[in-house]
GROMACS .gro file of C-alpha atoms in nm:
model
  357
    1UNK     CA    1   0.101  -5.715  -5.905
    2UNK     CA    2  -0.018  -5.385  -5.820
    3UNK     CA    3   0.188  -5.202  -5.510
    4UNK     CA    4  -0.004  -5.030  -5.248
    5UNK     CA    5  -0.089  -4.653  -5.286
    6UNK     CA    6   0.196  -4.513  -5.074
    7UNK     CA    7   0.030  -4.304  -4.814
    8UNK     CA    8   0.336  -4.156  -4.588
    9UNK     CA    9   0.485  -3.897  -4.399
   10UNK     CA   10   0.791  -3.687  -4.429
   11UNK     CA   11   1.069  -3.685  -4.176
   12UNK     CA   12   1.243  -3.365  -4.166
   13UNK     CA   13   1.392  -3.202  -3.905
   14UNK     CA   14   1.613  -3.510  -3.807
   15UNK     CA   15   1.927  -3.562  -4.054
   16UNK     CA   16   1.803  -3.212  -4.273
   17UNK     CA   17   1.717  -2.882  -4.221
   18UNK     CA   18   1.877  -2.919  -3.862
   19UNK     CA   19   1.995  -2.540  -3.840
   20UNK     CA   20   1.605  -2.462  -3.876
   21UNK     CA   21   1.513  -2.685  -3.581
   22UNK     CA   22   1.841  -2.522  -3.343
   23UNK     CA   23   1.720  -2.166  -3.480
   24UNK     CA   24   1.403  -2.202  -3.319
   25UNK     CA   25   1.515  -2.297  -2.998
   26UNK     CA   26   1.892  -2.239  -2.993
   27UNK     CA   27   1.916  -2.234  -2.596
   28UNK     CA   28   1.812  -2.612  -2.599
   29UNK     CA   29   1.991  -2.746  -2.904
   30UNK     CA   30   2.172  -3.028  -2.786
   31UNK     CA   31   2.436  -3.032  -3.067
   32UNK     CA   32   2.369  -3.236  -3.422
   33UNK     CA   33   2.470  -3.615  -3.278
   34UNK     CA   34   2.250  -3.553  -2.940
   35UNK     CA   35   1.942  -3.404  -3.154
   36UNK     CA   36   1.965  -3.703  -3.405
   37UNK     CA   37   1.974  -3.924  -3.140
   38UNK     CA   38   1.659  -3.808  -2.955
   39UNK     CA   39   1.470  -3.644  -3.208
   40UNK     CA   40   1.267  -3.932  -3.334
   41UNK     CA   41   1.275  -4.285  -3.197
   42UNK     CA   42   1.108  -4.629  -3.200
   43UNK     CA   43   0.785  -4.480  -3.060
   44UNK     CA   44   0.773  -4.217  -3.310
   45UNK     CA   45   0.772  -4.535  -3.625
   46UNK     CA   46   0.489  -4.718  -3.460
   47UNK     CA   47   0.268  -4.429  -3.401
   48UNK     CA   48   0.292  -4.394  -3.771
   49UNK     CA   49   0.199  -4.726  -3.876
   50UNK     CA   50  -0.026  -4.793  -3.607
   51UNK     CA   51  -0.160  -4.445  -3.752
   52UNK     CA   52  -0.249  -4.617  -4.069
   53UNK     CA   53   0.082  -4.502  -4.273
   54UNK     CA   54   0.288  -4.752  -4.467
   55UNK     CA   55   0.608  -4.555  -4.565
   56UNK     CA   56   0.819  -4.239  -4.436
   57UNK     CA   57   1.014  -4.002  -4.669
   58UNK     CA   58   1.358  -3.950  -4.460
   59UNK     CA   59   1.495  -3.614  -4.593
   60UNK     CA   60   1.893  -3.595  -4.522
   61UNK     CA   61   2.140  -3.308  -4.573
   62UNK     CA   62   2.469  -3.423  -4.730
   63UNK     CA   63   2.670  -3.191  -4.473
   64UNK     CA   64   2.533  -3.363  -4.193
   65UNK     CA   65   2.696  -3.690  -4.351
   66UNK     CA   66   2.972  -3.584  -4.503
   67UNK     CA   67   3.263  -3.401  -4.385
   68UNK     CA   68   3.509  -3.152  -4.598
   69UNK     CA   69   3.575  -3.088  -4.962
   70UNK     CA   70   3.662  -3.460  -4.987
   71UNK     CA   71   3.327  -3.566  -4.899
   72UNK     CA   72   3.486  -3.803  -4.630
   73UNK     CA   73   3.206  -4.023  -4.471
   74UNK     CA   74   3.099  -3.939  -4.101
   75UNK     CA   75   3.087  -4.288  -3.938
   76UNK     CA   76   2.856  -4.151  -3.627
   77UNK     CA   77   2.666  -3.975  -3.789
   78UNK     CA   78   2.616  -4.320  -4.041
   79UNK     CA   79   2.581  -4.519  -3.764
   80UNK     CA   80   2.318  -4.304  -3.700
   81UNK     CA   81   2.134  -4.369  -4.009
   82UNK     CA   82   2.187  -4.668  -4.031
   83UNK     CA   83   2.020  -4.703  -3.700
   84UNK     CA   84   1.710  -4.517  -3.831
   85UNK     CA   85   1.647  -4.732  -4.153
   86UNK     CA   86   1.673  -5.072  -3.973
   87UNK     CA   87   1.423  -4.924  -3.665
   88UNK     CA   88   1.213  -4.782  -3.923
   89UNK     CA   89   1.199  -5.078  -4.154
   90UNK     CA   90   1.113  -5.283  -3.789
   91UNK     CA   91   0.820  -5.067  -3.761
   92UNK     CA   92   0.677  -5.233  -4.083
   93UNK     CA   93   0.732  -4.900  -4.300
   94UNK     CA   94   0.886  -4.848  -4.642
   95UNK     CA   95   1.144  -4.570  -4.646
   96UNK     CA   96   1.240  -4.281  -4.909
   97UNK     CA   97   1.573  -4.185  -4.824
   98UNK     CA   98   1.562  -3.838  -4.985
   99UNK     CA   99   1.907  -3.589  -5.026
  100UNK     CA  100   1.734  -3.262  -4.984
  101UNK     CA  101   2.040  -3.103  -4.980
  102UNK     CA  102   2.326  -3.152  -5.216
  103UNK     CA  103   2.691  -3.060  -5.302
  104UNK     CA  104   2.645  -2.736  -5.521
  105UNK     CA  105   2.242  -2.762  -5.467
  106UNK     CA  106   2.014  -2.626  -5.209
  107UNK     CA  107   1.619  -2.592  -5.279
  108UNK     CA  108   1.598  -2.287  -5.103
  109UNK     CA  109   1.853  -2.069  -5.213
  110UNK     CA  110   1.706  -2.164  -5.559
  111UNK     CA  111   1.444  -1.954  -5.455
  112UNK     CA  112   1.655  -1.666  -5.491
  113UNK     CA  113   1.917  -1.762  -5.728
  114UNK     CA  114   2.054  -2.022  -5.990
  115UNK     CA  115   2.230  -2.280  -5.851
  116UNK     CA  116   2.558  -2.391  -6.044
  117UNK     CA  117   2.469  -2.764  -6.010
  118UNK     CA  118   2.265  -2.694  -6.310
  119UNK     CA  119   2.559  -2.494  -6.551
  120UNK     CA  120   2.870  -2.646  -6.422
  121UNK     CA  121   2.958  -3.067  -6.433
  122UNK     CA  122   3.196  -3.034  -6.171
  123UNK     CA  123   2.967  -2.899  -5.923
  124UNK     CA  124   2.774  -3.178  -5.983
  125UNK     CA  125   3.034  -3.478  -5.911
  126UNK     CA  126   3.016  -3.397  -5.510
  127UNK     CA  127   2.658  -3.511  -5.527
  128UNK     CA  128   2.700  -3.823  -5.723
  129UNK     CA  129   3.012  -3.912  -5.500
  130UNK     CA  130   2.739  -3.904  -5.249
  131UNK     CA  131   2.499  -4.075  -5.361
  132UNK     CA  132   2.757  -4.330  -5.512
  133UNK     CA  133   2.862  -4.381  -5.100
  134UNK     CA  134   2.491  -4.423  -4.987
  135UNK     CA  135   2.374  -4.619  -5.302
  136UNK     CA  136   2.646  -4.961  -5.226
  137UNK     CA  137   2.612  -4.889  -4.813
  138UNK     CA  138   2.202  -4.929  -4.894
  139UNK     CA  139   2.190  -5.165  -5.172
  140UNK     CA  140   2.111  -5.463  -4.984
  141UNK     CA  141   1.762  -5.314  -4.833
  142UNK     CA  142   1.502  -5.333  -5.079
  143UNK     CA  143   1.249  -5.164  -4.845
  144UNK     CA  144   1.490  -4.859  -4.897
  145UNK     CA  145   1.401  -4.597  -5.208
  146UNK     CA  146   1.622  -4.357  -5.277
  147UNK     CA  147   1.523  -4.041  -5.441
  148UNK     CA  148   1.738  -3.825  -5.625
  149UNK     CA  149   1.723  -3.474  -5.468
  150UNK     CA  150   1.473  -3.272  -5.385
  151UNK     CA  151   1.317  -2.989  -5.540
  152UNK     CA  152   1.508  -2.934  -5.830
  153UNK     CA  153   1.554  -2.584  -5.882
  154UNK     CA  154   1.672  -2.479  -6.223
  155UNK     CA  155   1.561  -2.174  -6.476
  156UNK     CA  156   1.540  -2.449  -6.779
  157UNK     CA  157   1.373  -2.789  -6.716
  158UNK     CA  158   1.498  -2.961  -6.991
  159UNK     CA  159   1.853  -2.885  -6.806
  160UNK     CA  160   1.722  -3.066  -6.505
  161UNK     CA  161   1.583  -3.339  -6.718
  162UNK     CA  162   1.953  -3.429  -6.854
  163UNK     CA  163   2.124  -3.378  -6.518
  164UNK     CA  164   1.881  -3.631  -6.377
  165UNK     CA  165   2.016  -3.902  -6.583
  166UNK     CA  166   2.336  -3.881  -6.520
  167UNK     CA  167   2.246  -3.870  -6.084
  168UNK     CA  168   2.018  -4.206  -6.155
  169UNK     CA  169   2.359  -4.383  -6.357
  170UNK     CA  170   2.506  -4.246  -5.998
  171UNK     CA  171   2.284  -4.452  -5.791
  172UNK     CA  172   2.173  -4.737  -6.009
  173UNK     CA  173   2.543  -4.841  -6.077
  174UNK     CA  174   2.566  -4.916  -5.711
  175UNK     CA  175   2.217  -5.025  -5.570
  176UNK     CA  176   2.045  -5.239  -5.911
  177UNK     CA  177   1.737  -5.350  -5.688
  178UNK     CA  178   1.629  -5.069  -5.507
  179UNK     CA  179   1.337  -4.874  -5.650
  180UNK     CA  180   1.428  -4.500  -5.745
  181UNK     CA  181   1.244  -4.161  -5.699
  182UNK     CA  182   1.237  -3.899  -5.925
  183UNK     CA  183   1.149  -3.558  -5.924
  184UNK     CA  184   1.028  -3.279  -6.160
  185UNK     CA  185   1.181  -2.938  -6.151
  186UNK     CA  186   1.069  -2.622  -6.063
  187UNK     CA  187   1.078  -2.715  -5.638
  188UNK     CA  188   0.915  -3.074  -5.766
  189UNK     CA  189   0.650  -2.847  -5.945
  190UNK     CA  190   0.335  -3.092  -6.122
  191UNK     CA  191   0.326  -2.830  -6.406
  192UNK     CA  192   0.700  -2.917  -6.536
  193UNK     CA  193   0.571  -3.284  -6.599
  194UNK     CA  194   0.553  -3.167  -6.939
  195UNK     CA  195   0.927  -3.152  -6.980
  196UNK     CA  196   1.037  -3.469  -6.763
  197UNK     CA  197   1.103  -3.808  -6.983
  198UNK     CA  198   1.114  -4.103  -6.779
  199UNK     CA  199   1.424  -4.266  -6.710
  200UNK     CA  200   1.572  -4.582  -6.843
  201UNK     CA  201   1.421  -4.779  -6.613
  202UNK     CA  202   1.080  -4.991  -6.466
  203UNK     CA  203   1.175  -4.939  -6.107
  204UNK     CA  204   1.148  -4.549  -6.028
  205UNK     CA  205   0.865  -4.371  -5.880
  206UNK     CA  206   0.799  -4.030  -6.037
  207UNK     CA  207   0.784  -3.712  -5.788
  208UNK     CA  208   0.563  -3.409  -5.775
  209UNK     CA  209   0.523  -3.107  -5.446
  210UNK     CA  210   0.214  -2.943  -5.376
  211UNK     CA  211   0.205  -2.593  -5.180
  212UNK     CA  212  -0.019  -2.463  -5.464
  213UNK     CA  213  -0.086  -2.194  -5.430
  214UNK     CA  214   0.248  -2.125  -5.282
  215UNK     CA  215   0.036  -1.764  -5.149
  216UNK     CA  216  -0.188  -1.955  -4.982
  217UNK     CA  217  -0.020  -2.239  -4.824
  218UNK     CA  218   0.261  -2.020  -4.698
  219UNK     CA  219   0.086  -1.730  -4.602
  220UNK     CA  220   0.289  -1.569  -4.326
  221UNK     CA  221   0.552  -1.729  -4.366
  222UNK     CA  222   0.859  -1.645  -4.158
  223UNK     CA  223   1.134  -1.730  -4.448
  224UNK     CA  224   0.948  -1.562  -4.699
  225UNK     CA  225   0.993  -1.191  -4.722
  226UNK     CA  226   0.816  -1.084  -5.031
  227UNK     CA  227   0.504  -0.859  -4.897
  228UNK     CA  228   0.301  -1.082  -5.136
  229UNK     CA  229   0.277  -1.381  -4.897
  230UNK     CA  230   0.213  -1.169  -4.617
  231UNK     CA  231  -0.144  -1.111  -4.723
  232UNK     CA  232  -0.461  -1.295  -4.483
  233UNK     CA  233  -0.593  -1.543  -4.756
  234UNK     CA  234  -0.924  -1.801  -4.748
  235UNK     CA  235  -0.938  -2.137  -4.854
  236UNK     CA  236  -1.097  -2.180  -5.183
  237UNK     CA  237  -1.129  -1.796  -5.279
  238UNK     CA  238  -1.014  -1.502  -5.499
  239UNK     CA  239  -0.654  -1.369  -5.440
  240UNK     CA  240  -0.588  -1.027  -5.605
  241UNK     CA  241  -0.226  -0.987  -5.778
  242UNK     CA  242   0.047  -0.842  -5.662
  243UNK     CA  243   0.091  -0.489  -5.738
  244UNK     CA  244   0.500  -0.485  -5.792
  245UNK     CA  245   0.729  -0.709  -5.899
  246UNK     CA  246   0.801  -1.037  -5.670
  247UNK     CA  247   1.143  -1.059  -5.451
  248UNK     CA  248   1.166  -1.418  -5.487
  249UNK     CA  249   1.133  -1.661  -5.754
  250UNK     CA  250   0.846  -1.847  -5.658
  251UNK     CA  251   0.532  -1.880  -5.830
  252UNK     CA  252   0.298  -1.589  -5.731
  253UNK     CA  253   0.003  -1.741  -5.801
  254UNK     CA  254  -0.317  -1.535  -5.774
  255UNK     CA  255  -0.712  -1.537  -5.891
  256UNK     CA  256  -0.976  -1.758  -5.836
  257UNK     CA  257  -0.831  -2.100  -5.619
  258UNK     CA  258  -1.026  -2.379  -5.525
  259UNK     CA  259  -1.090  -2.756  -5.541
  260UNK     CA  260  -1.074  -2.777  -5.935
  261UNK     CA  261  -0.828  -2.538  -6.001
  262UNK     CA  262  -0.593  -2.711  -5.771
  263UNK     CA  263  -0.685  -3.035  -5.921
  264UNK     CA  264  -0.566  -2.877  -6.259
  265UNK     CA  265  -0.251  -2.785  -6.127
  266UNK     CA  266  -0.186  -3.153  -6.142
  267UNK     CA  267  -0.282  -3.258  -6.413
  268UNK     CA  268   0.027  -3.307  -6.597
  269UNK     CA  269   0.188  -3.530  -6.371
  270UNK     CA  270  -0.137  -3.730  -6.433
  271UNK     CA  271  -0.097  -3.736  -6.799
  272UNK     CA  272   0.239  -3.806  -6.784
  273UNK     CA  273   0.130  -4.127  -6.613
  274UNK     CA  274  -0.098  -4.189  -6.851
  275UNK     CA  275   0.107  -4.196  -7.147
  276UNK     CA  276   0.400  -4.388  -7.028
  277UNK     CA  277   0.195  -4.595  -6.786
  278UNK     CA  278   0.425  -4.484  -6.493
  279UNK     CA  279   0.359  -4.448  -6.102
  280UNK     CA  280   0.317  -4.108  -5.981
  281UNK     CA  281   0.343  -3.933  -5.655
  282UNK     CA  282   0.313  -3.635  -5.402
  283UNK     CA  283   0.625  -3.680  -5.218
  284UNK     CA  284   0.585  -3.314  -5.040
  285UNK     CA  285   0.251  -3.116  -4.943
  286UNK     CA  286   0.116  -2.907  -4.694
  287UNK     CA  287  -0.056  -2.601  -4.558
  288UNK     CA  288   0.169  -2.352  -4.290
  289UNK     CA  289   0.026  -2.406  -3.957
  290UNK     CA  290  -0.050  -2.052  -3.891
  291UNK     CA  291  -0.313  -2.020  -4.126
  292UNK     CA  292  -0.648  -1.982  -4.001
  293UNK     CA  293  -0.751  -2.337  -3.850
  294UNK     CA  294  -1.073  -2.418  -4.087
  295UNK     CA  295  -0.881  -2.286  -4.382
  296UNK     CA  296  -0.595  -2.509  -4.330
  297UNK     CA  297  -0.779  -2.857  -4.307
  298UNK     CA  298  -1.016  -2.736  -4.624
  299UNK     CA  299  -0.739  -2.741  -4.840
  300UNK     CA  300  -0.601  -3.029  -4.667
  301UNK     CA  301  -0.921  -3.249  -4.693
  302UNK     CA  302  -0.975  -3.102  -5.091
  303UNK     CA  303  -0.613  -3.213  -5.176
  304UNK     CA  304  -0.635  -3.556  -5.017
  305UNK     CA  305  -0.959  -3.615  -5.207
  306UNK     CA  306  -0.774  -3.541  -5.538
  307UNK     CA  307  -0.540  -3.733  -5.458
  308UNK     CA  308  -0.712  -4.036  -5.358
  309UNK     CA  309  -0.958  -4.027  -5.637
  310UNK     CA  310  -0.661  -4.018  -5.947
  311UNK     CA  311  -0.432  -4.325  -5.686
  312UNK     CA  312  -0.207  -4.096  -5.653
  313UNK     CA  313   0.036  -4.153  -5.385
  314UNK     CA  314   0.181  -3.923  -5.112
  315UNK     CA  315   0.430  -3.799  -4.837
  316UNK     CA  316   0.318  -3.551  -4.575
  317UNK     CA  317   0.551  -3.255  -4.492
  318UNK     CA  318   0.617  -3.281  -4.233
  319UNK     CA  319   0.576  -3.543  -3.925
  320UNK     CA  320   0.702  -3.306  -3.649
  321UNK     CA  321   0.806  -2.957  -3.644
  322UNK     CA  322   0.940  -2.732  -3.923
  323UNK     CA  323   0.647  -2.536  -3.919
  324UNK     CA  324   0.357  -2.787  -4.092
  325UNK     CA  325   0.416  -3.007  -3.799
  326UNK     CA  326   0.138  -3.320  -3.715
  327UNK     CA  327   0.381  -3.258  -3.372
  328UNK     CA  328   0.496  -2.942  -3.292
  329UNK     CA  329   0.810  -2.936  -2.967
  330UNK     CA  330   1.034  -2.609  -2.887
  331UNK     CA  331   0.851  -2.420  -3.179
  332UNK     CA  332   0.745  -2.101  -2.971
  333UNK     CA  333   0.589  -1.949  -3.242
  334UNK     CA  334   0.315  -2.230  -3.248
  335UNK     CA  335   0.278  -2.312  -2.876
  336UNK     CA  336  -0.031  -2.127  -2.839
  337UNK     CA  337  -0.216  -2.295  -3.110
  338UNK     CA  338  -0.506  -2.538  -3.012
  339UNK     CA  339  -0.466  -2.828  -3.232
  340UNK     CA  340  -0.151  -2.905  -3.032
  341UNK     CA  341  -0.327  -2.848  -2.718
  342UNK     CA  342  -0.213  -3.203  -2.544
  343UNK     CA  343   0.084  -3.338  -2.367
  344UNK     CA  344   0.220  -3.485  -2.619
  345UNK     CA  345   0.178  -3.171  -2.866
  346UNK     CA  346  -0.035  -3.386  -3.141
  347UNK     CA  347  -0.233  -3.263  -3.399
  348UNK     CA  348  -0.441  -3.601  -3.391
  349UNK     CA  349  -0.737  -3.429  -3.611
  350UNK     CA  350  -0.489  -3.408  -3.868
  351UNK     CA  351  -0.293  -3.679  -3.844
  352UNK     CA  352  -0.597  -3.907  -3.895
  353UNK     CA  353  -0.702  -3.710  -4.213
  354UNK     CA  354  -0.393  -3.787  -4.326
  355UNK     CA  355  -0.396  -4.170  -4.259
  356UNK     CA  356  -0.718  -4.218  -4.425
  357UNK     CA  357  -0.596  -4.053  -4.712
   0.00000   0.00000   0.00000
């Protein structure tokens, strides 16, 4: 029997990327136990099924789990999680747990740099110690997927499409029922499709990001320097290309963008559906919520209507905060913006674009 079209939202912000949410409003960080603890909650869960969602994507940073070279479990900080998966799961929603960041991996340094998970084994057996931890502790709830790593961020994909096999033997070995995500490489990129082969088994989900075009999504960006993504850009139109070299090693994507084109920029994680008969899904998309209002839910509402006319799957990023926020709390930067005009700082024109799908 066919499974329901995932239709989700991320939850970052709460067991990753915690040093962006304290370095936003470092005079109110509680500390990383106290913000776990009050970040997101019970109410949070049923606002998003009630919403119309029927899964969340819960991204987690191995530091914030693990302690040392030796990788020693942190029991509060597990208790935590394991907290968050059964209130979750109690809410009626499927869960991805997700390790964004990994032992001798981090998405957005890749930007930047190679990462020596790629070249070297040994800085790869932190991350399946990991996973082999989290794999037996969340064997036993089949509600619980458990993706890889995200954003993959290697020079050669057929690199990442070895290394991937030998993080699934990781996981599988230790947690047979639960289903498995996958991602492409290339920051999850749709294009790279071409180079993934699926794994050696029927129970994994296969993973694509869409920002595209990175120079319109993240226009004005505060982590981005490159002048490039600096520039005032339109949803659909005609982006000029950059006149020197890039600073970073994302994709500078310029020329004519609009509903097609970014429909085409997908298309190979659609074809690699269709020739192995596999699920597919957008695990990761979103438009920077400083970008001019009208432009932002254009792309939005285009992307969602590709999406829901291949059945193609998806994760919001993000639920709250982290800058593409449905709820946006101690982000200064975006307290004067109207859509989270209310008091409980809700982007509800979004959020029920989003739940339609």
């Amino acid at each position: 029997m066919k499974k329901e079209r995932l239709r989700g939202v991320n939850l970052g912000g709460w067991f990753s990327q915690v040093d962006c949410i304290q370095e936003k409003d470092p005079v109110g960080f509680p500390g990383l136990l106290p913000h776990i603890e009050s970040f997101l909650g019970v109410s949070d869960f049923r606002r998003i099924r009630e919403a119309g969602f029927n899964h969340v994507r819960l991204p987690v940073d191995y530091f914030n789990l693990f302690e040392g070279d030796e990788l020693k479990p942190n029991d509060a900080v597990f208790a935590l999680l394991d907290k968050a998966l059964r209130e979750i799961q109690e809410a009626d929603l499927d869960v991805i747990l997700d390790l964004h960041k990994c032992p001798g991996h981090d998405f957005h340094l890749g930007s930047y740099q190679e990462q020596p998970f790629f070249v070297d084994p040994k800085a790869r057996e932190g991350a399946c110690k990991v996973w082999a931890y989290m794999a037996e502790r969340y064997s036993g709830q089949t509600r619980v997927m458990m993706e890889l790593l995200n954003e993959p961020a290697g020079t050669d994909s057929k690199v990442w499409d070895k290394v991937k096999d030998e993080l699934f033997w990781a996981i599988r070995k230790h947690a047979p029922k639960n289903t498995i995500v996958v991602g492409s490489n290339k920051w999850n990129s749709a294009r790279e499709f071409n180079v993934l082969t699926p794994l050696d088994d029927d129970n994994a989900i296969y993973s694509f990001h869409t920002y595209t075009p990175v120079t319109f999504t993240h226009q004005g960006a505060a982590w981005i320097n490159d002048p490039f993504f600096k520039i005032k850009r339109p949803w659909p139109g005609d982006y000029a290309p950059p006149e020197n070299g890039g600073t970073t090693r994302l994709d500078v994507e310029y020329g004519v963008w609009d509903k097609a084109r970014l429909q085409a920029s997908i298309q190979n994680a659609l074809d690699f559906r269709a020739k192995y008969d596999l699920p597919v899904a957008c695990n990761e998309f979103g438009v920077y919520v400083q970008v001019p209002r009208e432009y932002q839910l254009a792309w939005t509402r285009d992307f969602l209507d590709i999406l829901r006319e291949a059945d193609v799957g998806y994760s919001y990023w993000n639920y709250k905060n982290l800058d593409f926020g449905i709820v946006s709390k101690g982000e200064s930067l975006h307290n004067g913006l109207a859509q989270y005009d209310n008091p409980e700082r809700l982007d509800s024109e979004l959020m029920e674009m989003l739940a339609k799908g």
